[in-house]
XYZ file of C-alpha atoms in Angstrom:
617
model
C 40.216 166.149 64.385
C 37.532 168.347 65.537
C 34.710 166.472 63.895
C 32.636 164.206 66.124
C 33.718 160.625 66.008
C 31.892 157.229 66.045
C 32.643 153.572 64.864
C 33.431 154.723 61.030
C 30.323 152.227 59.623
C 29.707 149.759 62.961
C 30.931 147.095 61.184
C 32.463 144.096 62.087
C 36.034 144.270 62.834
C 39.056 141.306 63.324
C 42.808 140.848 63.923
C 45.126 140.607 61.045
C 47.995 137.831 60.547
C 50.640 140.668 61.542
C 48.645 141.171 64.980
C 48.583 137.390 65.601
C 52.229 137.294 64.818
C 52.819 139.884 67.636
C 50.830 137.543 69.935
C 53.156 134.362 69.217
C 56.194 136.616 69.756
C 55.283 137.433 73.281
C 54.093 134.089 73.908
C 57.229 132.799 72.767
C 59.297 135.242 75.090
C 57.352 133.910 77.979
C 58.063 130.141 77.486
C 61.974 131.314 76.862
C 62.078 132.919 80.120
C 60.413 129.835 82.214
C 62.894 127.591 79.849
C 66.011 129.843 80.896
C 65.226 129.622 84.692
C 63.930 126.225 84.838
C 66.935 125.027 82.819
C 69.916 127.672 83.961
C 72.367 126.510 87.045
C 71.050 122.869 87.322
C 67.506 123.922 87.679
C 65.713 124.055 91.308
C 67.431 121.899 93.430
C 64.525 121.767 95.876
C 61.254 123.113 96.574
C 62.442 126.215 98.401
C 63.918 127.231 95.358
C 61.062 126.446 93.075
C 58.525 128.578 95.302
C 60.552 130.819 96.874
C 63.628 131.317 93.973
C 65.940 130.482 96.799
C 64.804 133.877 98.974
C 67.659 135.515 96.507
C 65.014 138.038 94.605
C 65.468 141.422 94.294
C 62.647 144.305 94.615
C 62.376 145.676 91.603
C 61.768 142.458 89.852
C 59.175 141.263 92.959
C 57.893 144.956 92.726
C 56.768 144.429 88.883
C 55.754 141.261 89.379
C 53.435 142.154 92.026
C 52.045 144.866 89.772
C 51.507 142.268 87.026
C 49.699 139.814 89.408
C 46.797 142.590 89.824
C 46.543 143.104 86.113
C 44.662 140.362 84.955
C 43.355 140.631 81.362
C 39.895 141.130 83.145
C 41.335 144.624 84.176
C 43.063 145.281 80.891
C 39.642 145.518 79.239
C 37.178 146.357 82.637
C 39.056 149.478 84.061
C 39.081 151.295 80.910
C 35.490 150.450 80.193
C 34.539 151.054 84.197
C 36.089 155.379 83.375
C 34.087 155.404 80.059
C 30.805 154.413 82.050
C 31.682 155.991 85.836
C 34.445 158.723 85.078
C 37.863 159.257 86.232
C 37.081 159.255 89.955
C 38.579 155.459 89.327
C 41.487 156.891 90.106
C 40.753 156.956 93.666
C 41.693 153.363 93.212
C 44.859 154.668 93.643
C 44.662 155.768 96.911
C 43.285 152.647 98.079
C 46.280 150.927 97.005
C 48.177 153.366 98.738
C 46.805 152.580 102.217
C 47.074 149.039 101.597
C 50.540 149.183 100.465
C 51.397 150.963 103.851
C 49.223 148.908 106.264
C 51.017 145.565 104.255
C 54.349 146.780 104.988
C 53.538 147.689 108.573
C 51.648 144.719 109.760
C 51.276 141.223 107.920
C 54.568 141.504 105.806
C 57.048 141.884 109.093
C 54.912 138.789 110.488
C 55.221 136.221 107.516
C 58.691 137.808 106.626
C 60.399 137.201 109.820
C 58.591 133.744 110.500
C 59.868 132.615 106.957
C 57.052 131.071 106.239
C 56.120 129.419 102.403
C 52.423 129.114 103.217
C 50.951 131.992 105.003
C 47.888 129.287 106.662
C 51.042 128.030 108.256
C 50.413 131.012 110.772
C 46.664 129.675 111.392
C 48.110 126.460 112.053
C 50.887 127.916 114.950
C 48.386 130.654 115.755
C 45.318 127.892 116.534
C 45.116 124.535 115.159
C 45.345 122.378 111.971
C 42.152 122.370 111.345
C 42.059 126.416 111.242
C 44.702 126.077 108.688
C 43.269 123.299 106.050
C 40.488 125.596 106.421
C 42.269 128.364 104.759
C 44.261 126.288 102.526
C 40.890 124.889 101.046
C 39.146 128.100 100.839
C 42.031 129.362 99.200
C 42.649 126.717 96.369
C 39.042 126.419 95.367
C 38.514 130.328 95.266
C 42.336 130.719 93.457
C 40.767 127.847 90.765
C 37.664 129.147 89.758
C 38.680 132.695 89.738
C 41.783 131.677 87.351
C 39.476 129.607 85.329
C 37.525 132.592 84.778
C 40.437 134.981 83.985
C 41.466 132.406 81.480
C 38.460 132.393 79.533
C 36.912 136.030 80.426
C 39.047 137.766 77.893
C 38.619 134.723 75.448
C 35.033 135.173 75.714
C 35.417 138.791 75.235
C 37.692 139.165 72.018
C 35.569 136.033 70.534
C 33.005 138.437 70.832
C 34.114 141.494 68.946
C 36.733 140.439 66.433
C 35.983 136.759 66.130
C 38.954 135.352 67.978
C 38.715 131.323 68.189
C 37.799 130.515 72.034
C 39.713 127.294 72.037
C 42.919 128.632 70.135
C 43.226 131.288 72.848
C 42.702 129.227 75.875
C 45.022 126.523 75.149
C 47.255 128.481 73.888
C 47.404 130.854 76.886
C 46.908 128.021 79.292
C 49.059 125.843 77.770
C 52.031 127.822 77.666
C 51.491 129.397 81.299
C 51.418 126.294 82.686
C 54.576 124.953 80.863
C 56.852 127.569 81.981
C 55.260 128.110 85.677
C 55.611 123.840 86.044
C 59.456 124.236 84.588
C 60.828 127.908 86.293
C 58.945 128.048 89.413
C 58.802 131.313 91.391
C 61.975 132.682 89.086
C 59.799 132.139 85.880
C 56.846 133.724 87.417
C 58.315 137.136 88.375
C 60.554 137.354 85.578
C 58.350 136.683 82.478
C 55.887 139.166 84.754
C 58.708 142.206 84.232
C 58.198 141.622 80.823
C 54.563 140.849 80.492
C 54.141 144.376 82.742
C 56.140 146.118 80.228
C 53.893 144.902 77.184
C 51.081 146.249 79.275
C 52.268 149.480 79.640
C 53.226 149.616 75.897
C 49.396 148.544 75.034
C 47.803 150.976 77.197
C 50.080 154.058 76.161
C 49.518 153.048 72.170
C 45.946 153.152 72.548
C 45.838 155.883 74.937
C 48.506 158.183 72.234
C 46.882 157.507 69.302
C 43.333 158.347 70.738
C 44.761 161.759 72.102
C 46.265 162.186 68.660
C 42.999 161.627 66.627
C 40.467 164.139 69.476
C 42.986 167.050 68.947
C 45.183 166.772 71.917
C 45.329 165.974 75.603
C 43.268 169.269 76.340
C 40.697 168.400 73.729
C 40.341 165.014 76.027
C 40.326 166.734 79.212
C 37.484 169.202 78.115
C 35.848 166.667 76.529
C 35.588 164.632 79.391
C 35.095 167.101 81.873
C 31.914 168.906 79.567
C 30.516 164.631 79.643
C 30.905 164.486 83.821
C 33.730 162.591 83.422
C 35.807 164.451 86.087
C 34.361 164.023 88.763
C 37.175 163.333 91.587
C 34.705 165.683 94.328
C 32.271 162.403 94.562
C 31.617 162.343 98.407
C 28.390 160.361 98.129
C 28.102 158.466 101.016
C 25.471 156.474 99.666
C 27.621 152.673 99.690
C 24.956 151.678 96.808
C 26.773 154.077 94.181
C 29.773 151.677 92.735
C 32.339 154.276 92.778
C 32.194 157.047 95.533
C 35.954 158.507 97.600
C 34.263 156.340 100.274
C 33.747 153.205 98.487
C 37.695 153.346 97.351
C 39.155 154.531 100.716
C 36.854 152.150 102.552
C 35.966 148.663 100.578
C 38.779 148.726 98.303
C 41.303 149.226 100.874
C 40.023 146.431 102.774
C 39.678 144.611 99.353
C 43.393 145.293 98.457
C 44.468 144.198 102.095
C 42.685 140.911 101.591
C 44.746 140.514 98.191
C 48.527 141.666 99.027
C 48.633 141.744 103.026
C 47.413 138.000 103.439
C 47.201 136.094 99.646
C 48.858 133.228 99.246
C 50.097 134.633 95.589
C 51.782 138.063 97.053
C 53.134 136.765 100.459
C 55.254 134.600 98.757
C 56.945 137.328 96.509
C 57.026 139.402 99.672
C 59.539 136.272 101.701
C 61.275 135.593 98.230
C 62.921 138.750 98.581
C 66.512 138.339 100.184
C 66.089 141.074 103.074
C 62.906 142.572 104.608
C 63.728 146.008 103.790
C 64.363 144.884 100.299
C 60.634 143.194 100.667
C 59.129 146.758 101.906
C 61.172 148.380 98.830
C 58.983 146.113 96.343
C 55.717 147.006 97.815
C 56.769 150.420 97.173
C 57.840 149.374 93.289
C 54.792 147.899 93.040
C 52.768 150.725 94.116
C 54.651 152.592 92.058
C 53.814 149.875 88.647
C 50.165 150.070 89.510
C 49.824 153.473 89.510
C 51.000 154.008 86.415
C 48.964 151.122 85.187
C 45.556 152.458 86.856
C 46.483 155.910 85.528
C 46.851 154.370 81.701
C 43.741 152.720 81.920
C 41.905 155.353 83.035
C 43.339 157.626 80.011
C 42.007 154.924 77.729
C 39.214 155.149 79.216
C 38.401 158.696 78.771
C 40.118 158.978 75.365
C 37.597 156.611 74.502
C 34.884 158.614 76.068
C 36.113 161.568 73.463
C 36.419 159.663 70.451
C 33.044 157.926 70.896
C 31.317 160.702 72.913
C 28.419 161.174 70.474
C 27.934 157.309 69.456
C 28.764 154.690 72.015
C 29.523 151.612 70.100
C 26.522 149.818 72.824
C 23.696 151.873 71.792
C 25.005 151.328 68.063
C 24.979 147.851 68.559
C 28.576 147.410 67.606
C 29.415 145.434 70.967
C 27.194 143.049 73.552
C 28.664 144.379 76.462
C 30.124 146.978 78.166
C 33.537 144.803 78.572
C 33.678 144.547 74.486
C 34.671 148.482 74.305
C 38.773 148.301 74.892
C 38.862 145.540 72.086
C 36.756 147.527 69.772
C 38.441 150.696 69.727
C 41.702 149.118 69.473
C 40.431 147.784 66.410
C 38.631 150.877 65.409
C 41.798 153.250 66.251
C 44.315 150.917 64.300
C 42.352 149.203 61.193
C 45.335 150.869 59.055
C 48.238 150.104 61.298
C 48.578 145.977 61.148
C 50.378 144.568 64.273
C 49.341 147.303 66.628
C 46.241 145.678 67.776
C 48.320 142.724 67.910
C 50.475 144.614 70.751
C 47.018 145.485 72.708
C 45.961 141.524 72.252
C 49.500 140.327 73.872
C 48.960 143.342 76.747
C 45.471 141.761 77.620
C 47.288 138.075 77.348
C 50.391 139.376 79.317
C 47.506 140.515 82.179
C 46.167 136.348 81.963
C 49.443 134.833 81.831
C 50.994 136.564 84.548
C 47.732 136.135 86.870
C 47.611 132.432 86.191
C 51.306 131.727 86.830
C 51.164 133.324 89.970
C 47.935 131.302 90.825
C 49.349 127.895 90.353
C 52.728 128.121 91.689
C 50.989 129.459 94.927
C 48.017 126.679 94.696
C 51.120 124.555 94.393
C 52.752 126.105 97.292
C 50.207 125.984 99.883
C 49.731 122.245 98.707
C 53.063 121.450 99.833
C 53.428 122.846 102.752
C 50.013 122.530 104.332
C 49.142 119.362 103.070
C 52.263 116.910 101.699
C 55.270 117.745 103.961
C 52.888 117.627 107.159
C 52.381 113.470 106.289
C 55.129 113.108 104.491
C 58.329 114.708 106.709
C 60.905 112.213 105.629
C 60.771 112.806 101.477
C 64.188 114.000 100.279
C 64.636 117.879 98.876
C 64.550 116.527 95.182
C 61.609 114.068 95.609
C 59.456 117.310 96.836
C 60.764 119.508 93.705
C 59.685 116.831 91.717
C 55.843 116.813 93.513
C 56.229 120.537 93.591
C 56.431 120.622 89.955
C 53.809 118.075 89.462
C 51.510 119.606 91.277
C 51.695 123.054 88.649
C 50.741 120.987 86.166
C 48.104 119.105 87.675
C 46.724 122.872 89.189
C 47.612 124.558 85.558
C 45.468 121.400 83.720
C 42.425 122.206 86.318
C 42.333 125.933 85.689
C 42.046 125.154 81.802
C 39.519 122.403 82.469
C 37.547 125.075 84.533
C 38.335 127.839 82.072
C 36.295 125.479 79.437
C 33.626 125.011 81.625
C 33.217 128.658 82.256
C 31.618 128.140 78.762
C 28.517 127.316 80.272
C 27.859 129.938 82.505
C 27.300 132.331 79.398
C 27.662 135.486 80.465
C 28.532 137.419 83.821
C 31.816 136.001 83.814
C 33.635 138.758 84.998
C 31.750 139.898 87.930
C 31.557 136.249 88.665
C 35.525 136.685 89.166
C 35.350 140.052 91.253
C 33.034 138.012 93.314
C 34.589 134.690 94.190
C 37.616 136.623 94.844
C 36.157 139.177 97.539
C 33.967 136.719 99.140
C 36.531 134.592 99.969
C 39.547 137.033 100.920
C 37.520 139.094 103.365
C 36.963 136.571 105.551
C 40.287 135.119 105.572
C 41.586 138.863 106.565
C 39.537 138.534 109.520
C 41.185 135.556 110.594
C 44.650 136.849 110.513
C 43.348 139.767 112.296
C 41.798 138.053 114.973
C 44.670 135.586 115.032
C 47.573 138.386 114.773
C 45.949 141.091 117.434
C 43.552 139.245 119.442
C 44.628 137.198 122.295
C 41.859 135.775 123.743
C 40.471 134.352 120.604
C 40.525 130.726 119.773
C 40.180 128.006 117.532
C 36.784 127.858 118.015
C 35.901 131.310 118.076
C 38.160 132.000 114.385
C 36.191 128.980 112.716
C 32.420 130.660 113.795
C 33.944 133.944 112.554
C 35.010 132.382 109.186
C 31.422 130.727 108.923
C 29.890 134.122 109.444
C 31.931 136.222 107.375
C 32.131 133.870 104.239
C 28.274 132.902 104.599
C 27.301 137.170 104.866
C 29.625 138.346 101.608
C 28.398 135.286 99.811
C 24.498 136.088 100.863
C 25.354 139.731 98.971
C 27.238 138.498 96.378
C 24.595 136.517 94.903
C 21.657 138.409 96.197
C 23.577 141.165 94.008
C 23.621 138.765 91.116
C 19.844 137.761 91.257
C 18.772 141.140 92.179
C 21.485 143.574 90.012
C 20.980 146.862 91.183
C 19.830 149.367 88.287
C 22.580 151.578 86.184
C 21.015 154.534 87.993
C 21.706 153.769 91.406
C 25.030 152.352 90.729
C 25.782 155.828 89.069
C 25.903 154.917 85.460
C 26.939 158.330 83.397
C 24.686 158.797 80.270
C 26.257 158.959 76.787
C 24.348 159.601 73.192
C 24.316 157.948 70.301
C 23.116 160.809 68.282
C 25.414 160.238 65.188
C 25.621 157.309 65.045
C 25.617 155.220 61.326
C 22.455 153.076 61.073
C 23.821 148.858 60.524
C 20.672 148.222 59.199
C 17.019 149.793 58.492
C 16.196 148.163 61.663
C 18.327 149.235 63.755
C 18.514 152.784 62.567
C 15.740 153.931 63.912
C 16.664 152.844 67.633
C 19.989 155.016 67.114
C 19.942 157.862 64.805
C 17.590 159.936 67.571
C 19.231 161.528 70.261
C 19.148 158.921 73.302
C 21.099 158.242 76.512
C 21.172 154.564 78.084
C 18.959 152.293 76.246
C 16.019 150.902 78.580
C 16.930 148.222 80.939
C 15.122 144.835 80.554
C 12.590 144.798 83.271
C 14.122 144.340 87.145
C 12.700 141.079 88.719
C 10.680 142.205 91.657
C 13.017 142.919 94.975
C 12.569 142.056 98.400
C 11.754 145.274 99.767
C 14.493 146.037 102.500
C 17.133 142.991 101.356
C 16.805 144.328 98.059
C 18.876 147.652 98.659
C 20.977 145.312 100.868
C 22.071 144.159 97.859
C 22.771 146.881 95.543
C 25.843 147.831 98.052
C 28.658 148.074 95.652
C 31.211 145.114 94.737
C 34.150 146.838 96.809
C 32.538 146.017 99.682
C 32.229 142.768 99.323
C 35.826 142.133 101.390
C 34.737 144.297 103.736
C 31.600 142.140 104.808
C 33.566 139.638 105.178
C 36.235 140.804 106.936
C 34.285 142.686 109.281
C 32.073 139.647 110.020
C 34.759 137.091 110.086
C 36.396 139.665 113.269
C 33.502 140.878 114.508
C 31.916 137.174 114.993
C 35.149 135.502 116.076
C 36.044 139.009 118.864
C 32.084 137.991 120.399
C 32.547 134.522 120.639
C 36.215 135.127 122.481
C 34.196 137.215 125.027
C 32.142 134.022 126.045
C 33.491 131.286 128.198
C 34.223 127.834 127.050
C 36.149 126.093 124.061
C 35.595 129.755 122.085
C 38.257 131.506 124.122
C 41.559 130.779 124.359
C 43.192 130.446 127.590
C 46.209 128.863 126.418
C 48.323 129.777 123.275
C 51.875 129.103 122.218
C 54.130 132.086 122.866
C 55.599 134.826 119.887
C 52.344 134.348 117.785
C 50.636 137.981 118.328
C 51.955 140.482 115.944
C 53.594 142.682 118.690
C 55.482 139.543 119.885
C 56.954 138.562 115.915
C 57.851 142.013 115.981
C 59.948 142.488 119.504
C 61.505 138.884 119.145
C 63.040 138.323 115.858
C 65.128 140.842 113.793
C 64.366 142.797 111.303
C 66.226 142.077 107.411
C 67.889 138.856 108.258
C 68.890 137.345 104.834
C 66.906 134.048 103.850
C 68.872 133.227 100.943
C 72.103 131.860 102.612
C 70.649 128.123 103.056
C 72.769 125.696 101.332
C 70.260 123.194 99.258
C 67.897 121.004 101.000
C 67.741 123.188 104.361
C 65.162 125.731 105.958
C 66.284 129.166 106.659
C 67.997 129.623 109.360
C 65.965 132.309 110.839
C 62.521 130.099 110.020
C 63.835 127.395 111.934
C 64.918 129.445 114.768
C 61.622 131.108 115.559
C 60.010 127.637 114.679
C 61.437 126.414 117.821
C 60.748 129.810 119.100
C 57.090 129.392 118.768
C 56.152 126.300 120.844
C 53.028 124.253 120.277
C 49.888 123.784 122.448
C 49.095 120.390 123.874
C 46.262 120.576 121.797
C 46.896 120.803 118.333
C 45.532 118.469 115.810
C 47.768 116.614 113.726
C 50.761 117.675 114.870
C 53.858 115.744 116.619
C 54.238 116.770 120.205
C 57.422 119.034 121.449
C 58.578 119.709 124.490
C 58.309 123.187 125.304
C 61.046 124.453 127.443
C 59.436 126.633 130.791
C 57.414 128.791 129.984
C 56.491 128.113 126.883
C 52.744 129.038 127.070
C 51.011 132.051 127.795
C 47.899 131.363 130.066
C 44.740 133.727 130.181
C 46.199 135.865 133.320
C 48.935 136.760 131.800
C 47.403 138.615 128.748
């Protein structure tokens, strides 16, 4: 269709009974799966097997799963809407991921692999003290809750918005079901009902993305399109780190964002040791890569089919949708008002994006519970007794996450950066501390702990400097688009969109600090980064300095180049009979003797030579 295309009269548009039928279906494929694996063999016999599905998983199932754990129905609808409004120099994202996939494999999955470890603060805690590790562990539940909360009710918020979708409907019913299955399958459920839930995304992004192609003309009519609109624009070497989306901002803050995510979250590491070999761990990074990139590339198509379709009436300036995150929905809608039960398909791919994020948040919330905080007071309960807490604990976590989702209600809007935020801020800096811990000898407890304080207290000063002072659409590199033909709603509103226009005018910007104030309009990817490279920076100055800061004493085999000399490479985990540790954990656990000085921790008796003192590094 050569014509030029805009919402066909801006009206209001809403799901059909055959799309909310679709939904149910893949809602009620989900709870089968957690059913079948919580149910199937006699169930988890302890909590090894509910967090860790008995180290027995395969990579290509891990692989997808990881893919589906980044896909959070906050991406479903934000990426494509992020190339409609920046171009397809999102795909850079891609490369990111690459280089974190790569440094992963290399450096922090050999470490918690070969250490089998269920609770990556566990390292803190061998590395320098307790209190290093319930540091983590706290940091990491509260940010894991609130940002869950958010993804829960982000995309409720969103499709409530455009088509009318009940708030409360989709949140319980989402949260509801996510938690039943996570509480009942444990880590099986999890990656297996994220297989399928990455498949229905796929299927959602290449309906929308085909049928938009089909109604421009073809995928050269979308290309030129989008490349006469500056929408491909892959040669953006702006080293400006205000502009959102630059090569630079990818290759440098989102790597070190995607690092903070898969090389040291709770919710990937313990896909990474569920995996039966090492090299059958490295294999499902490389799946996983491989899943996201096709996901990233889909969204971006959306994104620029919508770009073609709407080119000369953006459904913003028309007044059609609120919000920039309101654009996926509405063409959807818009694309398929004569097809019933295909914008049911896109409305399970969003859901499939919150359902598989959520289950992966509170079987790790539950994870880190148990091993950082139950089995270290409670060493004598019996293998079933913990399965039981285990799987009390995902419903308790999968309960709080709804409870928080509701109460998302009252921060109206700027939910979603709200979850970009709380995510970044508080993964950077715990980066830094496996960086310092993992490659810096000399650092100690207290040095790590002043690092932490810096790091989290500097990303958090930007983040909501950012948020009080939002940098304008023009330094963040906003494209322009027209609504020059677009259909009037009313007699009101006609006249604000029938004339040629680009952006409409931003609301006045409250009045900046005059140096902080660009400070603060650095763009969300390097957020992480902040963090990170306070949390090391901080903790590598206070090392230099004598006193309690640097660490003359430390246990031995706790740097990475020591995990990676001592213990072998692909030794199966998944040959414990019930009720015991891997054989390998156990091993270096003895392997990897305590200091005198730990907090809260029996004492051993280290054979000779079982510290390394300051000389000797």
């Amino acid at each position: 269709m050569a014509a030029p295309r805009g919402p066909r009269d801006v009206r209001d548009l809403t799901f059909s009974p055959w799309d909310y039928g679709v939904f149910a279906l893949m809602l009620l494929i989900s709870t089968g799966i957690g059913l079948f694996h919580g149910l199937a063999k006699g169930g988890q016999k302890t909590s090894e097997d509910f967090f860790t599905g008995g180290r027995r998983m395969s990579a290509l199932p891990v692989g997808l799963s990881l893919s589906a754990s980044f896909m959070s129905a906050i991406q479903v609808l934000g990426v494509p809407a992020e190339a409609f409004r920046y171009g397809a120099k999102f795909l850079w994202m891609c490369l990111a991921q690459l280089i974190n996939s790569a440094l992963t494999a290399q450096l922090f999955l050999p470490v918690f692999y070969r250490l089998g470890l269920t609770s990556t603060y566990e390292y803190l805690e061998r590395r320098f003290s307790r209190s290093v590790r319930l540091c983590g562990t706290v940091q990491y539940v509260v940010a894991t809750m609130l940002y869950t909360g958010i993804v829960i009710y982000a995309p409720a918020l969103i499709l409530n918005q455009v088509t009318g979708l009940d708030i409360w409907a989709s949140l319980l019913s989402t949260g509801v079901i996510c938690t039943f299955y996570t509480t009942i399958g444990g880590m099986k459920a999890v990656i297996w009902t994220d297989v399928f839930q990455v498949f229905v995304m796929l299927a959602g992004f290449v309906a929308v993305a085909t049928r938009g192609v089909l109604l421009v003309g073809g995928p050269a009519k979308v290309l030129s399109i989008a490349a006469n609109g500056s929408r491909i624009n892959f040669a953006d070497f702006n080293p400006d780190p205000r502009s959102r989306y630059t090569l630079w901002s990818f290759v440098l803050g989102g790597t070190a964002l995607w690092l903070s995510m898969y090389g040291v979250n709770q919710a990937q590491v313990q896909r990474y040791v569920a995996c039966r070999s090492e090299r059958e761990a490295k294999m499902a990074l490389l799946v996983n890569q491989v899943g996201l990139f096709c996901i990233v590339v889909s969204a971006v198509a959306c994104g620029l089919v919508m770009f073609a379709l709407y080119r000369h009436c953006d459904p913003l300036l028309a007044g059609a949708i609120a919000a920039p995150d309101q654009y996926m929905p509405y063409l959807v809608l818009d694309i398929f008002e004569s097809a019933p039960g295909v914008p049911g398909l896109f409305l399970a791919c969003a859901y499939s994006g919150t359902l598989s994020t959520a289950s992966t948040s509170i079987n790790a919330m539950a994870a880190v519970t148990v091993e950082d905080l139950v089995k270290p007071r409670l060493p004598a309960l019996s293998p079933r007794r913990l399965t039981l807490i285990s799987k009390g604990l995902s419903l308790t976590y999968g309960t709080s996450c709804i409870t928080v989702a509701a109460l998302s209600s009252l921060l109206g809007g700027g939910v979603l950066q709200g979850s970009f935020t709380v995510m970044g801020v508080i993964s950077g800096p715990l980066l830094g501390a496996f960086v310092l811990g993992m490659f810096l000898p000399r650092c100690g407890t207290a040095a790590v702990l002043g690092g932490l304080a810096v790091g989290l207290a500097l990303s958090l000063w930007v983040a909501v400097g950012a948020t009080l002072y939002p940098p304008s659409a023009a330094t963040m590199g906003v494209l322009p688009t027209s609504g020059t033909l677009c259909p009037p709603r009313n007699a009101t509103s006609a006249t604000n969109v029938t004339s040629a226009t680009t952006l409409p005018a931003p609301p006045p910007d409250p009045l900046r600090p005059a140096i902080l104030g660009e400070f603060y309009s650095v763009s969300y990817l390097y957020y992480g980064a902040l963090g990170t490279l306070g949390t090391v920076g901080t903790g590598a100055l206070l090392s230099l300095l004598p006193g309690p800061a640097r660490q003359s004493r430390r246990p031995q085999g706790v740097l990475w180049w020591d995990i990676v000399k001592a213990t072998p490479s692909g030794v199966p985990k998944g040959d414990n009979s019930p009720g015991e540790e891997p054989p390998d954990k156990a091993g270096v656990t003895q392997a990897l003797l305590e200091r005198p000085d730990r907090e809260g921790t029996p004492p051993c008796d280290p054979p000779k030579g079982g510290t390394v003192t300051e000389s000797h590094v």
